[in-house]
Amino acid sequence: MSLNAELDQFKAQFLAKFPAEKAAIMARADVELAATQIEQSALKVGDKAPSFTLPDASGKSVALAELLKNGPAIVVFYRGGWCPYCNLELRAYQRMLAEIKKAGGQLLAISPQSPDSSMNTSEKNALEYPVLSDTKTDVAKAFGILFTLPDYLQKLYAELGNDLPGINSAGAWTLPVPATFVIGTDGTIIARHVDTDYRKRMEPQDALNAITRARGQHAA
């Protein structure tokens, strides 16, 4: 089953049990976020990816520039370990990890969570790739995918137990739009997926294909 088929299946099961009035609030927020055109203003294919260094789940610093010395990188921005759609995505990339490495690629995931929370996410999903903490949300902002939740959605999230200012080190109601960027060894973005509908993600196979193409062009 593809990742997006898994996400669609979970969405259907979730909405079958979730109160319609709360689902309507989330749908309203989706429409309003899409209207900001953040998808269009985020970094695009051909743009240079911002250089960054972030702590992994154990607190060790991981630098994009160092990773790119070993091959192209898949950078997955996710909302947090509290998001079931994100966990499905992270596990899907874990299943593809061996193939990504075989193709000469690197893989890492980034969220606004603290390193301790990232450790929990990594352990819960049995991840064997770096899970980094963008605690100040500077990296998400640099990629053009950071947004602030509207007041009415903040209230709903708090009711659901997702008090983001308490969960995230930035202490704010901000999140990255879930996004995946595939970055070539020269720092150029060679593929991307940015969607204000957090229930849709780049297929790991598509990210792997971008890595394979990049490695092939480099070899040529």
mmCIF file of C-alpha atoms in Angstrom:
data_model
loop_
_atom_site.group_PDB
_atom_site.id
_atom_site.type_symbol
_atom_site.label_atom_id
_atom_site.label_comp_id
_atom_site.label_asym_id
_atom_site.label_seq_id
_atom_site.Cartn_x
_atom_site.Cartn_y
_atom_site.Cartn_z
ATOM 1 C CA MET A 1 0.000 0.000 0.000
ATOM 2 C CA SER A 2 1.309 3.452 -0.884
ATOM 3 C CA LEU A 3 1.817 6.042 1.840
ATOM 4 C CA ASN A 4 -1.037 8.209 0.588
ATOM 5 C CA ALA A 5 -3.343 5.196 0.463
ATOM 6 C CA GLU A 6 -2.470 4.575 4.125
ATOM 7 C CA LEU A 7 -3.156 8.223 4.929
ATOM 8 C CA ASP A 8 -6.497 8.148 3.120
ATOM 9 C CA GLN A 9 -7.483 4.986 4.973
ATOM 10 C CA PHE A 10 -6.616 6.529 8.330
ATOM 11 C CA LYS A 11 -8.467 9.736 7.430
ATOM 12 C CA ALA A 12 -11.638 7.804 6.604
ATOM 13 C CA GLN A 13 -11.466 5.862 9.861
ATOM 14 C CA PHE A 14 -10.764 9.029 11.847
ATOM 15 C CA LEU A 15 -13.611 11.062 10.325
ATOM 16 C CA ALA A 16 -16.049 8.207 10.898
ATOM 17 C CA LYS A 17 -15.578 8.721 14.653
ATOM 18 C CA PHE A 18 -14.665 12.417 14.876
ATOM 19 C CA PRO A 19 -17.425 14.965 15.647
ATOM 20 C CA ALA A 20 -18.604 16.648 12.454
ATOM 21 C CA GLU A 21 -18.528 20.138 13.965
ATOM 22 C CA LYS A 22 -14.866 19.747 14.899
ATOM 23 C CA ALA A 23 -14.027 18.318 11.469
ATOM 24 C CA ALA A 24 -15.663 21.416 9.963
ATOM 25 C CA ILE A 25 -13.368 23.657 12.013
ATOM 26 C CA MET A 26 -10.328 21.809 10.678
ATOM 27 C CA ALA A 27 -11.658 22.001 7.117
ATOM 28 C CA ARG A 28 -12.141 25.760 7.464
ATOM 29 C CA ALA A 29 -8.532 26.138 8.609
ATOM 30 C CA ASP A 30 -7.305 24.070 5.652
ATOM 31 C CA VAL A 31 -9.114 26.353 3.198
ATOM 32 C CA GLU A 32 -7.816 29.508 4.848
ATOM 33 C CA LEU A 33 -4.241 28.234 4.927
ATOM 34 C CA ALA A 34 -4.399 27.288 1.250
ATOM 35 C CA ALA A 35 -5.640 30.803 0.479
ATOM 36 C CA THR A 36 -2.401 32.261 1.869
ATOM 37 C CA GLN A 37 -0.612 30.622 -1.097
ATOM 38 C CA ILE A 38 2.111 29.335 1.186
ATOM 39 C CA GLU A 39 2.527 26.366 -1.156
ATOM 40 C CA GLN A 40 3.486 28.749 -3.959
ATOM 41 C CA SER A 41 5.764 30.954 -1.830
ATOM 42 C CA ALA A 42 7.727 28.079 -0.267
ATOM 43 C CA LEU A 43 11.111 27.218 -1.748
ATOM 44 C CA LYS A 44 10.868 25.568 -5.148
ATOM 45 C CA VAL A 45 12.790 23.181 -7.359
ATOM 46 C CA GLY A 46 15.896 25.001 -8.515
ATOM 47 C CA ASP A 47 16.204 27.126 -5.368
ATOM 48 C CA LYS A 48 19.166 26.774 -3.049
ATOM 49 C CA ALA A 49 18.260 25.103 0.228
ATOM 50 C CA PRO A 50 19.172 27.096 3.347
ATOM 51 C CA SER A 51 22.144 25.708 5.212
ATOM 52 C CA PHE A 52 21.304 24.545 8.725
ATOM 53 C CA THR A 53 22.632 22.697 11.737
ATOM 54 C CA LEU A 54 20.150 21.204 14.196
ATOM 55 C CA PRO A 55 20.309 18.800 17.153
ATOM 56 C CA ASP A 56 19.176 15.236 16.691
ATOM 57 C CA ALA A 57 17.213 13.261 19.273
ATOM 58 C CA SER A 58 20.361 12.662 21.340
ATOM 59 C CA GLY A 59 21.414 16.320 21.185
ATOM 60 C CA LYS A 60 24.163 15.777 18.606
ATOM 61 C CA SER A 61 24.453 18.519 15.974
ATOM 62 C CA VAL A 62 23.662 17.481 12.417
ATOM 63 C CA ALA A 63 24.626 19.809 9.553
ATOM 64 C CA LEU A 64 22.981 19.617 6.141
ATOM 65 C CA ALA A 65 26.245 20.604 4.446
ATOM 66 C CA GLU A 66 28.040 17.622 5.983
ATOM 67 C CA LEU A 67 25.298 15.207 4.937
ATOM 68 C CA LEU A 68 25.385 16.472 1.367
ATOM 69 C CA LYS A 69 29.065 15.529 1.111
ATOM 70 C CA ASN A 70 27.876 11.922 1.126
ATOM 71 C CA GLY A 71 25.022 12.264 -1.363
ATOM 72 C CA PRO A 72 21.659 13.949 -2.002
ATOM 73 C CA ALA A 73 19.360 14.341 0.993
ATOM 74 C CA ILE A 74 15.654 13.855 1.576
ATOM 75 C CA VAL A 75 14.482 16.381 4.175
ATOM 76 C CA VAL A 76 11.050 15.648 5.651
ATOM 77 C CA PHE A 77 9.336 18.385 7.675
ATOM 78 C CA TYR A 78 6.638 16.954 9.953
ATOM 79 C CA ARG A 79 4.338 18.557 12.511
ATOM 80 C CA GLY A 80 5.209 16.429 15.539
ATOM 81 C CA GLY A 81 4.920 13.018 17.116
ATOM 82 C CA TRP A 82 1.365 13.877 18.228
ATOM 83 C CA CYS A 83 0.245 13.859 14.567
ATOM 84 C CA PRO A 84 -0.842 10.367 13.425
ATOM 85 C CA TYR A 85 -0.396 11.286 9.760
ATOM 86 C CA CYS A 86 3.200 12.276 10.492
ATOM 87 C CA ASN A 87 3.891 8.977 12.236
ATOM 88 C CA LEU A 88 2.575 7.058 9.242
ATOM 89 C CA GLU A 89 4.871 9.107 7.011
ATOM 90 C CA LEU A 90 7.940 8.627 9.196
ATOM 91 C CA ARG A 91 7.411 4.861 9.278
ATOM 92 C CA ALA A 92 6.931 4.750 5.508
ATOM 93 C CA TYR A 93 10.297 6.444 5.022
ATOM 94 C CA GLN A 94 11.877 4.036 7.495
ATOM 95 C CA ARG A 95 10.680 1.132 5.336
ATOM 96 C CA MET A 96 12.403 2.777 2.362
ATOM 97 C CA LEU A 97 15.614 3.644 4.238
ATOM 98 C CA ALA A 98 17.713 0.731 2.983
ATOM 99 C CA GLU A 99 16.865 1.555 -0.625
ATOM 100 C CA ILE A 100 17.583 5.247 -0.082
ATOM 101 C CA LYS A 101 21.006 4.411 1.343
ATOM 102 C CA LYS A 102 21.688 1.941 -1.470
ATOM 103 C CA ALA A 103 20.958 4.743 -3.953
ATOM 104 C CA GLY A 104 23.506 6.937 -2.174
ATOM 105 C CA GLY A 105 20.959 9.182 -0.479
ATOM 106 C CA GLN A 106 20.604 10.630 3.001
ATOM 107 C CA LEU A 107 17.367 10.917 4.967
ATOM 108 C CA LEU A 108 16.390 13.153 7.863
ATOM 109 C CA ALA A 109 13.201 14.471 9.457
ATOM 110 C CA ILE A 110 12.617 17.842 11.143
ATOM 111 C CA SER A 111 9.917 19.095 13.524
ATOM 112 C CA PRO A 112 9.541 21.921 16.073
ATOM 113 C CA GLN A 113 9.702 19.384 18.915
ATOM 114 C CA SER A 114 12.410 19.373 21.567
ATOM 115 C CA PRO A 115 15.155 16.718 21.304
ATOM 116 C CA ASP A 116 13.465 14.744 24.118
ATOM 117 C CA SER A 117 10.182 14.689 22.193
ATOM 118 C CA SER A 118 12.065 13.792 19.022
ATOM 119 C CA MET A 119 13.615 10.885 20.887
ATOM 120 C CA ASN A 120 10.145 9.669 21.839
ATOM 121 C CA THR A 121 9.018 9.955 18.215
ATOM 122 C CA SER A 122 12.109 8.140 16.986
ATOM 123 C CA GLU A 123 11.747 5.301 19.481
ATOM 124 C CA LYS A 124 7.987 4.955 19.014
ATOM 125 C CA ASN A 125 8.404 4.564 15.256
ATOM 126 C CA ALA A 126 11.697 2.602 15.401
ATOM 127 C CA LEU A 127 13.423 5.163 13.188
ATOM 128 C CA GLU A 128 17.031 4.625 12.157
ATOM 129 C CA TYR A 129 17.589 8.018 10.527
ATOM 130 C CA PRO A 130 18.186 11.430 12.146
ATOM 131 C CA VAL A 131 15.152 13.149 13.668
ATOM 132 C CA LEU A 132 16.084 16.791 14.196
ATOM 133 C CA SER A 133 14.619 19.537 16.385
ATOM 134 C CA ASP A 134 13.953 22.945 14.823
ATOM 135 C CA THR A 135 13.114 24.380 18.231
ATOM 136 C CA LYS A 136 13.186 28.031 17.130
ATOM 137 C CA THR A 137 11.407 27.165 13.834
ATOM 138 C CA ASP A 138 14.098 29.127 11.964
ATOM 139 C CA VAL A 139 14.658 26.351 9.444
ATOM 140 C CA ALA A 140 10.969 25.903 8.629
ATOM 141 C CA LYS A 141 10.729 29.668 8.202
ATOM 142 C CA ALA A 142 13.764 29.718 5.896
ATOM 143 C CA PHE A 143 12.145 27.073 3.682
ATOM 144 C CA GLY A 144 8.981 29.199 3.594
ATOM 145 C CA ILE A 145 6.649 26.676 5.219
ATOM 146 C CA LEU A 146 6.058 28.112 8.710
ATOM 147 C CA PHE A 147 2.579 29.355 9.617
ATOM 148 C CA THR A 148 0.588 30.385 12.686
ATOM 149 C CA LEU A 149 -2.603 28.550 13.560
ATOM 150 C CA PRO A 150 -5.725 30.770 13.692
ATOM 151 C CA ASP A 151 -7.257 31.409 17.109
ATOM 152 C CA TYR A 152 -10.219 29.088 16.608
ATOM 153 C CA LEU A 153 -7.936 26.205 15.604
ATOM 154 C CA GLN A 154 -5.654 26.882 18.566
ATOM 155 C CA LYS A 155 -8.693 26.458 20.826
ATOM 156 C CA LEU A 156 -9.656 23.165 19.172
ATOM 157 C CA TYR A 157 -6.118 21.791 19.310
ATOM 158 C CA ALA A 158 -5.896 22.658 23.003
ATOM 159 C CA GLU A 159 -9.189 20.839 23.618
ATOM 160 C CA LEU A 160 -7.762 17.798 21.839
ATOM 161 C CA GLY A 161 -4.665 17.835 24.047
ATOM 162 C CA ASN A 162 -2.307 19.304 21.455
ATOM 163 C CA ASP A 163 -1.141 22.396 23.329
ATOM 164 C CA LEU A 164 1.604 23.347 20.889
ATOM 165 C CA PRO A 165 3.192 26.119 22.995
ATOM 166 C CA GLY A 166 3.665 23.501 25.702
ATOM 167 C CA ILE A 167 4.769 20.746 23.334
ATOM 168 C CA ASN A 168 7.218 22.783 21.243
ATOM 169 C CA SER A 169 10.219 24.682 22.542
ATOM 170 C CA ALA A 170 9.317 27.829 20.606
ATOM 171 C CA GLY A 171 6.304 28.265 22.870
ATOM 172 C CA ALA A 172 4.092 29.439 20.021
ATOM 173 C CA TRP A 173 1.129 28.276 17.973
ATOM 174 C CA THR A 174 3.254 27.765 14.880
ATOM 175 C CA LEU A 175 3.826 24.706 12.708
ATOM 176 C CA PRO A 176 5.537 23.830 9.456
ATOM 177 C CA VAL A 177 3.320 22.863 6.558
ATOM 178 C CA PRO A 178 4.260 19.184 6.124
ATOM 179 C CA ALA A 179 6.777 19.211 3.296
ATOM 180 C CA THR A 180 9.512 17.122 1.728
ATOM 181 C CA PHE A 181 12.500 18.554 -0.111
ATOM 182 C CA VAL A 182 15.036 16.472 -1.995
ATOM 183 C CA ILE A 183 18.314 18.365 -2.076
ATOM 184 C CA GLY A 184 21.207 17.717 -4.432
ATOM 185 C CA THR A 185 24.836 17.618 -3.334
ATOM 186 C CA ASP A 186 25.297 21.224 -4.479
ATOM 187 C CA GLY A 187 22.484 22.351 -2.197
ATOM 188 C CA THR A 188 19.922 22.801 -4.971
ATOM 189 C CA ILE A 189 16.372 21.554 -4.398
ATOM 190 C CA ILE A 190 15.714 18.898 -7.036
ATOM 191 C CA ALA A 191 12.228 17.778 -5.938
ATOM 192 C CA ARG A 192 9.672 18.952 -3.420
ATOM 193 C CA HIS A 193 6.197 18.382 -2.042
ATOM 194 C CA VAL A 194 4.422 21.123 -0.087
ATOM 195 C CA ASP A 195 0.710 20.706 0.629
ATOM 196 C CA THR A 196 -1.473 22.647 3.060
ATOM 197 C CA ASP A 197 -3.553 19.482 3.419
ATOM 198 C CA TYR A 198 -1.460 17.744 6.073
ATOM 199 C CA ARG A 199 -3.079 14.442 5.152
ATOM 200 C CA LYS A 200 -1.113 14.352 1.877
ATOM 201 C CA ARG A 201 2.623 13.683 1.686
ATOM 202 C CA MET A 202 5.309 12.945 -0.886
ATOM 203 C CA GLU A 203 5.517 9.251 -1.638
ATOM 204 C CA PRO A 204 8.849 7.845 -0.419
ATOM 205 C CA GLN A 205 9.227 6.143 -3.789
ATOM 206 C CA ASP A 206 9.037 9.542 -5.523
ATOM 207 C CA ALA A 207 11.725 10.910 -3.214
ATOM 208 C CA LEU A 208 13.879 7.848 -3.920
ATOM 209 C CA ASN A 209 13.371 8.305 -7.665
ATOM 210 C CA ALA A 210 14.627 11.901 -7.371
ATOM 211 C CA ILE A 211 17.728 10.654 -5.530
ATOM 212 C CA THR A 212 18.339 8.019 -8.193
ATOM 213 C CA ARG A 213 18.018 10.569 -10.999
ATOM 214 C CA ALA A 214 20.385 12.949 -9.237
ATOM 215 C CA ARG A 215 22.994 10.259 -8.702
ATOM 216 C CA GLY A 216 22.680 9.172 -12.319
ATOM 217 C CA GLN A 217 23.194 12.703 -13.611
ATOM 218 C CA HIS A 218 26.179 13.159 -11.293
ATOM 219 C CA ALA A 219 27.757 9.939 -12.556
ATOM 220 C CA ALA A 220 27.238 11.018 -16.158
#
